Amino acid sequence: MVRIVETSVRDGHQSLFATRMNTEEVLKLCSILDNAGYHAIEVWGGATFDACMRFLNEDPWDRLRAVRAFCKKTKLQMLFRGQNILGYRHYSDDVVDMFCKKSIENGIDIIRVFDALNDIRNLSQAVTSTKKYGGECQIALSYTTSPVHTIDYYVSLAKDVEKLGADSLCIKDMAGVLLPEDATKLVSAIKKEISIPLELHSHCTAGVCEMTYMAAIKAGVDIVDTSLSPLSNGTAQPSTQALCNVLKGTEYDPKLDLDVLRRAEPLATEIVNKYVSNGLLNTKSFEINPSILTYQVPGGMLSNMIKQLTDQGAMDKYEEVLKEIPKVRKDLGYPPLVTPMSQMVGTQAVLNILSGERYKMCAKEVKDYLHGLYGKAPAEVDPEVRKKIIGDDEVITCRPADLLEPEFEKLKETYKGIAKSDEDVLSLALFENVAKDFLRKKYNLDKKEADEFEMFI
Ligand code: CO
């Protein structure tokens, strides 16, 4: 039997319409889906946290508590980026600890963590803290292809993940580039070496995902991520209903209640129609994009790059930049193209082409990466490129968070004019400006008053 994690209320709408589903819609869906028999429903993390405050004027913590109240039977799952949590820098261990504690206290059962570089030292605190507060911790390995990202590489990491104490392992194919044959080899090889459950998370962007899921299922994967149709396919996960219909009556039957799924479907249709008509869901998101397999560039990264080039009036350089991406990736030691590495590699490729000289200009984040501040690169960084960007600067080789002092109490002090709970402090620590604007509105704080208070302390 294969178990299913439902993603429509997290990755589904994040991939299809920029995470804009509101809490009311999430609750309506969850209250039905709670009865379907899923392994878990993914409800939180990723961009939901930011989008709630920034675009919907909603408190992400309130959403989580409400979902918990509506979902009495099903485990709730979330996703975050190891030591970065949901932000773009490394946070100290005590902030990671507090985030795990509060997520679990407010209703999360399973915490999925990943690191862009698959440096599992960046995941150890999340595993320790999740378990300390009674949660289940899953480590997700970012899937990509490169000369170093071989089956042996993933098998060896999978063993490390099990040793670290994770409750399960996920192959996270954020770009949707895992092909069926490779899935068969990868899943069989990992299943031979570890005893914790193995999950597969992928996207339909390249049009191959359902075939890959079938291959993985036959090779023994334990759990797959799917999304309730029509909040599925395209840039999102495969359809929950379709997979259930295909597997019904077989040894892999996930045994979800199909009547429950049928009851939820009109609601999902209503939601999709709403976001198509208000323009947030571009139906192009449902199209198959096979070029992803050629360039290995996730959809979100492509749209960012097109925006940067359009802003610079340089769309004529599009093909050149696209060809530069694999070169930058190689120079930087083949990082998987997932946040924040996808932004770094994409921006660097644009700078290399537009400035007319490779690595003449460089973002601060790339410099930090070369200093070792994001962890260990999967392969060796090109020594000449490193020298050109950071000269003979020292490169750290320890776990980056070992260099950080505890900071939660300091953050609490910094935000005491505006935060009314530890949850608020975490919102502010992760998305400072967005959370400030949101919490001022929520608590009817005068902007000036709050600012003066902050200056005073
Ligand atoms: Co995803």
XYZ file of C-alpha atoms and ligand atoms in Angstrom:
458
model
C 0.000 0.000 0.000
C 1.244 3.434 -0.969
C 0.350 6.294 1.307
C -0.547 9.773 0.068
C 0.335 13.244 1.280
C -2.151 15.833 -0.019
C -0.450 19.056 -1.152
C -3.265 21.190 -2.631
C -3.419 23.645 0.267
C 0.376 24.224 0.326
C 2.463 23.334 -2.731
C -0.584 23.046 -5.032
C -1.588 26.695 -4.845
C 2.011 27.820 -4.265
C 3.003 26.292 -7.606
C -0.117 27.300 -9.531
C -1.103 30.730 -8.231
C 1.580 32.180 -6.011
C 0.197 30.832 -2.708
C -2.869 33.071 -2.649
C -5.501 30.646 -1.389
C -6.990 32.223 1.726
C -7.628 30.607 5.087
C -11.377 30.301 4.500
C -10.758 28.274 1.329
C -8.047 26.199 3.012
C -10.401 25.383 5.898
C -13.303 24.423 3.631
C -11.067 22.024 1.720
C -9.350 20.624 4.804
C -12.601 19.962 6.628
C -13.636 17.608 3.798
C -10.178 16.147 3.091
C -9.703 15.277 6.764
C -12.077 12.348 6.146
C -10.270 10.880 3.120
C -7.638 8.798 4.916
C -4.457 10.572 3.845
C -1.104 9.836 5.450
C -0.903 13.626 5.982
C -2.047 16.943 4.565
C 0.692 19.462 3.834
C -0.662 22.751 5.095
C 2.085 25.144 6.026
C 5.587 26.438 5.387
C 7.221 27.389 2.150
C 5.708 30.579 0.834
C 2.404 30.257 2.729
C 3.848 32.059 5.722
C 5.026 35.114 3.769
C 2.014 35.253 1.400
C -0.459 35.122 4.312
C 0.914 38.309 5.840
C 2.032 40.090 2.656
C -0.952 39.573 0.383
C -3.846 38.248 2.450
C -3.524 40.232 5.692
C -3.819 36.963 7.598
C -1.762 35.593 10.447
C -0.071 32.331 9.355
C -0.144 31.070 12.952
C -3.907 31.701 13.153
C -4.299 29.720 9.936
C -2.365 26.806 11.368
C -4.426 26.760 14.570
C -7.664 26.923 12.577
C -6.618 24.079 10.258
C -5.727 22.012 13.307
C -9.179 22.646 14.751
C -10.796 21.510 11.473
C -8.530 18.497 10.907
C -8.996 16.173 13.843
C -8.139 12.911 12.088
C -5.243 13.620 9.731
C -1.627 14.471 10.447
C -0.602 17.966 9.396
C 2.702 18.439 7.620
C 4.858 21.464 6.965
C 8.040 22.287 5.064
C 10.984 24.464 5.963
C 14.531 25.071 4.824
C 16.734 23.773 7.628
C 18.844 26.420 9.275
C 17.295 29.124 6.997
C 13.842 28.169 8.392
C 11.680 30.211 5.975
C 14.017 33.165 5.581
C 17.087 33.811 3.501
C 19.883 33.648 6.053
C 21.100 31.152 8.612
C 19.392 31.470 11.989
C 20.955 30.399 15.254
C 20.033 27.018 16.751
C 17.781 28.504 19.436
C 15.615 30.207 16.784
C 15.306 26.932 14.852
C 14.408 25.240 18.129
C 11.738 27.815 18.974
C 10.287 27.576 15.457
C 9.948 23.775 15.734
C 8.464 24.098 19.220
C 5.846 26.657 18.176
C 4.980 24.846 14.931
C 4.286 21.646 16.848
C 2.454 23.429 19.679
C 0.173 25.125 17.158
C -0.727 21.905 15.373
C 1.983 20.485 13.106
C 2.681 16.724 13.324
C 5.306 16.204 10.626
C 8.093 18.648 9.868
C 9.815 18.190 6.499
C 13.160 19.957 6.317
C 15.575 20.317 3.459
C 18.794 22.110 2.669
C 19.548 23.537 -0.759
C 23.044 22.025 -0.723
C 22.024 18.742 0.955
C 24.497 19.637 3.707
C 22.844 17.649 6.461
C 24.724 19.568 9.147
C 22.217 22.328 8.318
C 19.381 19.935 9.262
C 20.633 18.441 12.509
C 19.134 21.083 14.810
C 15.730 20.769 13.126
C 15.763 16.987 13.667
C 16.791 17.318 17.313
C 14.207 20.009 18.077
C 11.322 18.367 16.205
C 11.840 15.164 18.127
C 12.313 17.004 21.415
C 8.816 18.515 21.068
C 7.179 15.260 20.010
C 6.994 15.841 16.255
C 7.985 13.582 13.389
C 10.921 14.836 11.371
C 11.375 14.086 7.713
C 14.522 15.061 5.851
C 14.084 15.861 2.185
C 17.055 15.601 -0.170
C 17.014 18.115 -3.011
C 17.066 16.137 -6.248
C 19.084 17.355 -9.169
C 21.254 15.914 -11.907
C 24.983 16.638 -12.299
C 28.196 14.608 -12.490
C 28.275 14.483 -8.670
C 24.563 13.814 -8.077
C 24.765 10.090 -8.750
C 22.727 7.250 -7.264
C 25.680 6.520 -4.937
C 25.666 10.141 -3.774
C 21.980 9.929 -2.799
C 22.313 6.484 -1.216
C 25.207 7.656 0.918
C 23.233 10.743 2.002
C 20.168 8.594 2.715
C 22.239 6.523 5.149
C 23.450 9.709 6.856
C 19.845 10.916 7.129
C 18.801 7.704 8.860
C 21.800 7.920 11.203
C 20.928 11.495 12.061
C 17.622 10.203 13.474
C 15.097 11.404 10.885
C 11.795 9.490 10.957
C 11.526 9.366 7.174
C 13.279 10.473 4.010
C 11.902 12.316 1.009
C 13.339 12.780 -2.466
C 12.345 16.337 -3.252
C 12.340 16.879 -6.999
C 11.387 20.557 -6.968
C 11.920 21.073 -10.696
C 10.185 17.890 -11.827
C 13.233 16.509 -13.639
C 13.328 12.989 -12.208
C 12.688 10.497 -15.035
C 10.990 7.101 -14.534
C 14.089 4.992 -15.205
C 16.146 7.041 -12.773
C 13.345 6.874 -10.193
C 13.359 3.075 -10.405
C 17.121 2.960 -9.834
C 17.142 5.617 -7.137
C 14.226 4.225 -5.120
C 15.450 0.615 -5.335
C 18.970 1.598 -4.308
C 17.844 3.716 -1.346
C 15.244 1.185 -0.150
C 17.981 -1.453 0.006
C 20.028 0.645 2.400
C 17.591 2.295 4.802
C 14.646 1.116 6.863
C 12.822 4.417 7.450
C 9.918 5.214 5.037
C 10.795 6.796 1.694
C 8.622 9.477 0.104
C 8.708 11.088 -3.352
C 7.799 14.703 -4.048
C 7.831 15.934 -7.622
C 6.097 18.327 -10.022
C 4.305 17.766 -13.355
C 6.062 20.693 -15.050
C 7.987 18.561 -17.557
C 5.043 16.235 -18.205
C 6.711 13.089 -16.855
C 5.705 13.063 -13.200
C 2.882 10.493 -13.242
C 5.128 8.028 -15.082
C 7.905 8.714 -12.585
C 5.523 8.164 -9.652
C 4.401 4.829 -11.096
C 8.013 3.742 -11.535
C 8.834 4.808 -7.979
C 5.762 3.040 -6.590
C 6.690 -0.198 -8.340
C 10.235 0.181 -7.005
C 8.888 0.346 -3.455
C 8.457 3.995 -2.512
C 6.242 4.228 0.588
C 4.612 7.653 0.237
C 3.958 10.042 -2.680
C 2.771 13.653 -2.741
C -0.292 14.454 -4.855
C -2.728 17.354 -5.164
C -6.521 17.296 -5.385
C -7.679 17.982 -8.955
C -8.128 20.461 -10.443
C -5.559 22.033 -8.091
C -3.025 19.670 -9.635
C -0.780 19.019 -12.635
C 1.106 21.674 -14.579
C 3.622 23.209 -12.221
C 2.008 21.389 -9.250
C 1.815 17.716 -8.172
C -0.058 14.928 -10.004
C -3.782 14.504 -9.381
C -4.773 12.693 -6.181
C -7.940 11.308 -7.785
C -6.132 10.082 -10.904
C -3.497 8.220 -8.913
C -6.133 6.663 -6.646
C -8.118 5.484 -9.698
C -5.016 3.977 -11.262
C -3.957 2.144 -8.090
C -7.441 1.052 -6.973
C -7.614 -2.665 -6.352
C -3.870 -3.175 -6.813
C -1.367 -4.062 -4.105
C -0.453 -0.358 -4.015
C -4.023 0.943 -3.427
C -3.724 3.999 -1.140
C -7.318 3.242 0.005
C -8.406 6.862 0.179
C -12.180 7.365 0.374
C -12.999 8.289 -3.229
C -16.436 9.631 -2.229
C -14.738 12.149 0.026
C -12.450 13.219 -2.830
C -15.503 13.555 -5.098
C -17.167 15.772 -2.497
C -14.105 18.036 -2.335
C -13.756 18.337 -6.112
C -16.451 20.998 -6.788
C -14.833 23.181 -4.153
C -11.393 22.807 -5.766
C -12.996 23.662 -9.129
C -14.638 26.748 -7.641
C -11.264 27.877 -6.234
C -9.437 27.321 -9.534
C -12.151 29.230 -11.441
C -11.922 32.136 -9.010
C -8.141 32.511 -9.405
C -8.321 32.094 -13.190
C -10.913 34.852 -13.456
C -9.075 37.250 -11.111
C -5.903 36.719 -13.155
C -3.731 35.193 -10.414
C -3.790 31.765 -12.028
C -2.406 31.883 -15.542
C -3.659 28.785 -17.340
C -0.185 28.525 -18.898
C 0.790 27.001 -15.524
C -1.094 23.870 -16.600
C 0.923 23.466 -19.801
C 3.691 20.913 -20.116
C 7.140 22.460 -20.392
C 9.608 19.832 -21.656
C 12.508 22.319 -21.919
C 12.876 22.021 -18.118
C 14.526 18.677 -18.820
C 17.055 20.286 -21.149
C 18.024 23.256 -18.996
C 17.166 21.742 -15.577
C 15.834 25.141 -14.583
C 12.747 25.177 -12.321
C 9.741 27.150 -13.582
C 9.883 29.795 -10.848
C 13.518 30.506 -11.645
C 12.761 30.941 -15.351
C 10.015 33.471 -14.668
C 12.327 35.451 -12.313
C 15.018 35.506 -14.966
C 12.622 36.685 -17.658
C 11.538 39.484 -15.328
C 15.154 40.564 -14.641
C 15.926 40.595 -18.369
C 12.721 42.437 -19.268
C 13.436 45.083 -16.579
C 16.880 45.601 -18.140
C 15.441 45.687 -21.671
C 17.660 42.708 -22.474
C 15.267 39.926 -23.460
C 17.340 39.462 -26.633
C 19.988 37.901 -24.335
C 17.562 35.218 -23.066
C 19.114 32.263 -24.933
C 22.624 33.335 -23.941
C 21.645 33.556 -20.262
C 19.923 30.184 -20.437
C 23.151 28.641 -21.745
C 25.169 30.435 -19.044
C 23.171 28.843 -16.196
C 24.742 25.336 -16.398
C 28.193 26.946 -16.625
C 27.641 29.021 -13.472
C 26.269 25.972 -11.733
C 29.386 23.985 -12.609
C 31.687 26.833 -11.463
C 29.869 26.961 -8.120
C 30.152 23.204 -7.470
C 26.795 22.037 -8.893
C 24.349 23.366 -6.276
C 20.789 22.054 -6.782
C 18.623 24.828 -8.231
C 16.327 25.384 -5.295
C 15.901 28.451 -3.046
C 18.223 30.226 -2.310
C 20.698 28.686 -4.802
C 18.316 29.036 -7.777
C 18.150 32.812 -7.234
C 21.939 33.063 -6.823
C 22.766 31.031 -9.934
C 20.060 32.745 -12.036
C 21.108 36.252 -11.047
C 24.791 35.451 -11.572
C 24.090 34.111 -15.065
C 22.234 37.339 -15.895
C 25.103 39.481 -14.494
C 27.748 37.460 -16.354
C 26.023 38.049 -19.685
C 24.822 41.624 -19.230
C 28.107 42.956 -17.788
C 30.069 41.403 -20.667
C 32.603 39.847 -18.282
C 32.046 36.706 -16.244
C 32.046 37.317 -12.446
C 32.910 41.007 -12.833
C 29.829 41.679 -10.723
C 28.598 39.404 -7.968
C 25.729 39.397 -5.439
C 26.532 39.396 -1.720
C 24.831 36.010 -1.348
C 27.195 34.412 -3.878
C 30.164 35.826 -1.946
C 28.720 34.404 1.289
C 28.226 31.058 -0.435
C 31.867 31.036 -1.567
C 32.945 31.863 1.986
C 31.195 28.644 3.077
C 28.414 30.448 4.927
C 25.642 28.324 3.369
C 27.458 25.039 4.011
C 29.484 22.708 1.861
C 29.129 22.853 -1.937
C 28.238 19.455 -3.466
C 31.391 19.517 -5.657
C 34.551 21.596 -5.701
C 34.074 25.260 -6.583
C 36.208 26.366 -9.545
C 39.360 27.788 -7.844
C 39.806 30.572 -10.407
C 36.216 31.715 -10.058
C 36.545 31.691 -6.280
C 39.755 33.709 -6.456
C 38.218 36.252 -8.799
C 35.243 36.801 -6.485
C 36.629 36.519 -2.937
C 40.408 36.586 -3.468
C 42.315 34.719 -0.760
C 39.621 35.161 1.908
C 39.293 32.362 4.424
C 36.580 29.799 3.652
C 34.834 28.270 6.649
C 34.435 24.513 6.752
C 32.533 24.107 10.035
C 28.724 23.938 10.310
C 27.806 27.590 9.565
C 25.373 27.860 12.509
C 28.218 26.970 14.923
C 29.440 30.520 14.386
C 26.136 32.065 15.470
C 25.364 33.170 19.020
C 21.896 32.405 20.434
C 19.629 35.173 19.202
C 16.010 34.487 20.197
C 16.112 36.568 23.390
C 17.730 39.437 21.493
C 15.053 39.256 18.816
C 12.393 39.278 21.521
C 13.906 42.431 22.983
C 14.239 44.084 19.560
C 10.588 43.479 18.706
C 9.011 44.006 22.116
C 7.154 47.103 20.930
C 5.218 45.113 18.395
C 5.303 41.373 19.199
C 2.702 40.029 21.603
C 3.845 36.402 21.524
C 6.830 34.212 20.664
C 4.985 33.378 17.434
C 5.015 37.091 16.528
C 8.749 37.271 17.290
C 9.321 34.372 14.873
C 7.197 36.048 12.158
C 9.284 39.210 12.597
C 12.580 37.316 12.627
C 11.704 35.576 9.361
C 10.021 38.348 7.365
C 10.843 41.534 9.222
C 9.244 44.259 7.108
C 6.257 42.247 5.973
C 5.559 41.081 9.534
C 5.953 44.608 10.934
C 3.363 45.999 8.522
C 1.046 43.093 9.182
C 1.301 43.115 12.991
C 0.871 46.888 13.187
C -2.433 46.489 11.382
C -3.398 43.468 13.429
C -2.786 45.221 16.753
C -3.840 48.699 15.590
C -0.408 50.098 16.369
C 0.433 53.531 15.113
C 3.449 53.159 12.780
C 5.212 56.129 14.332
C 4.581 55.006 17.862
C 5.927 51.518 17.140
C 9.005 52.923 15.393
C 9.732 55.348 18.244
C 9.390 52.554 20.733
C 11.872 50.494 18.766
C 14.352 53.388 18.636
C 13.952 53.914 22.355
C 14.813 50.331 23.359
Co 7.354 21.203 -4.435
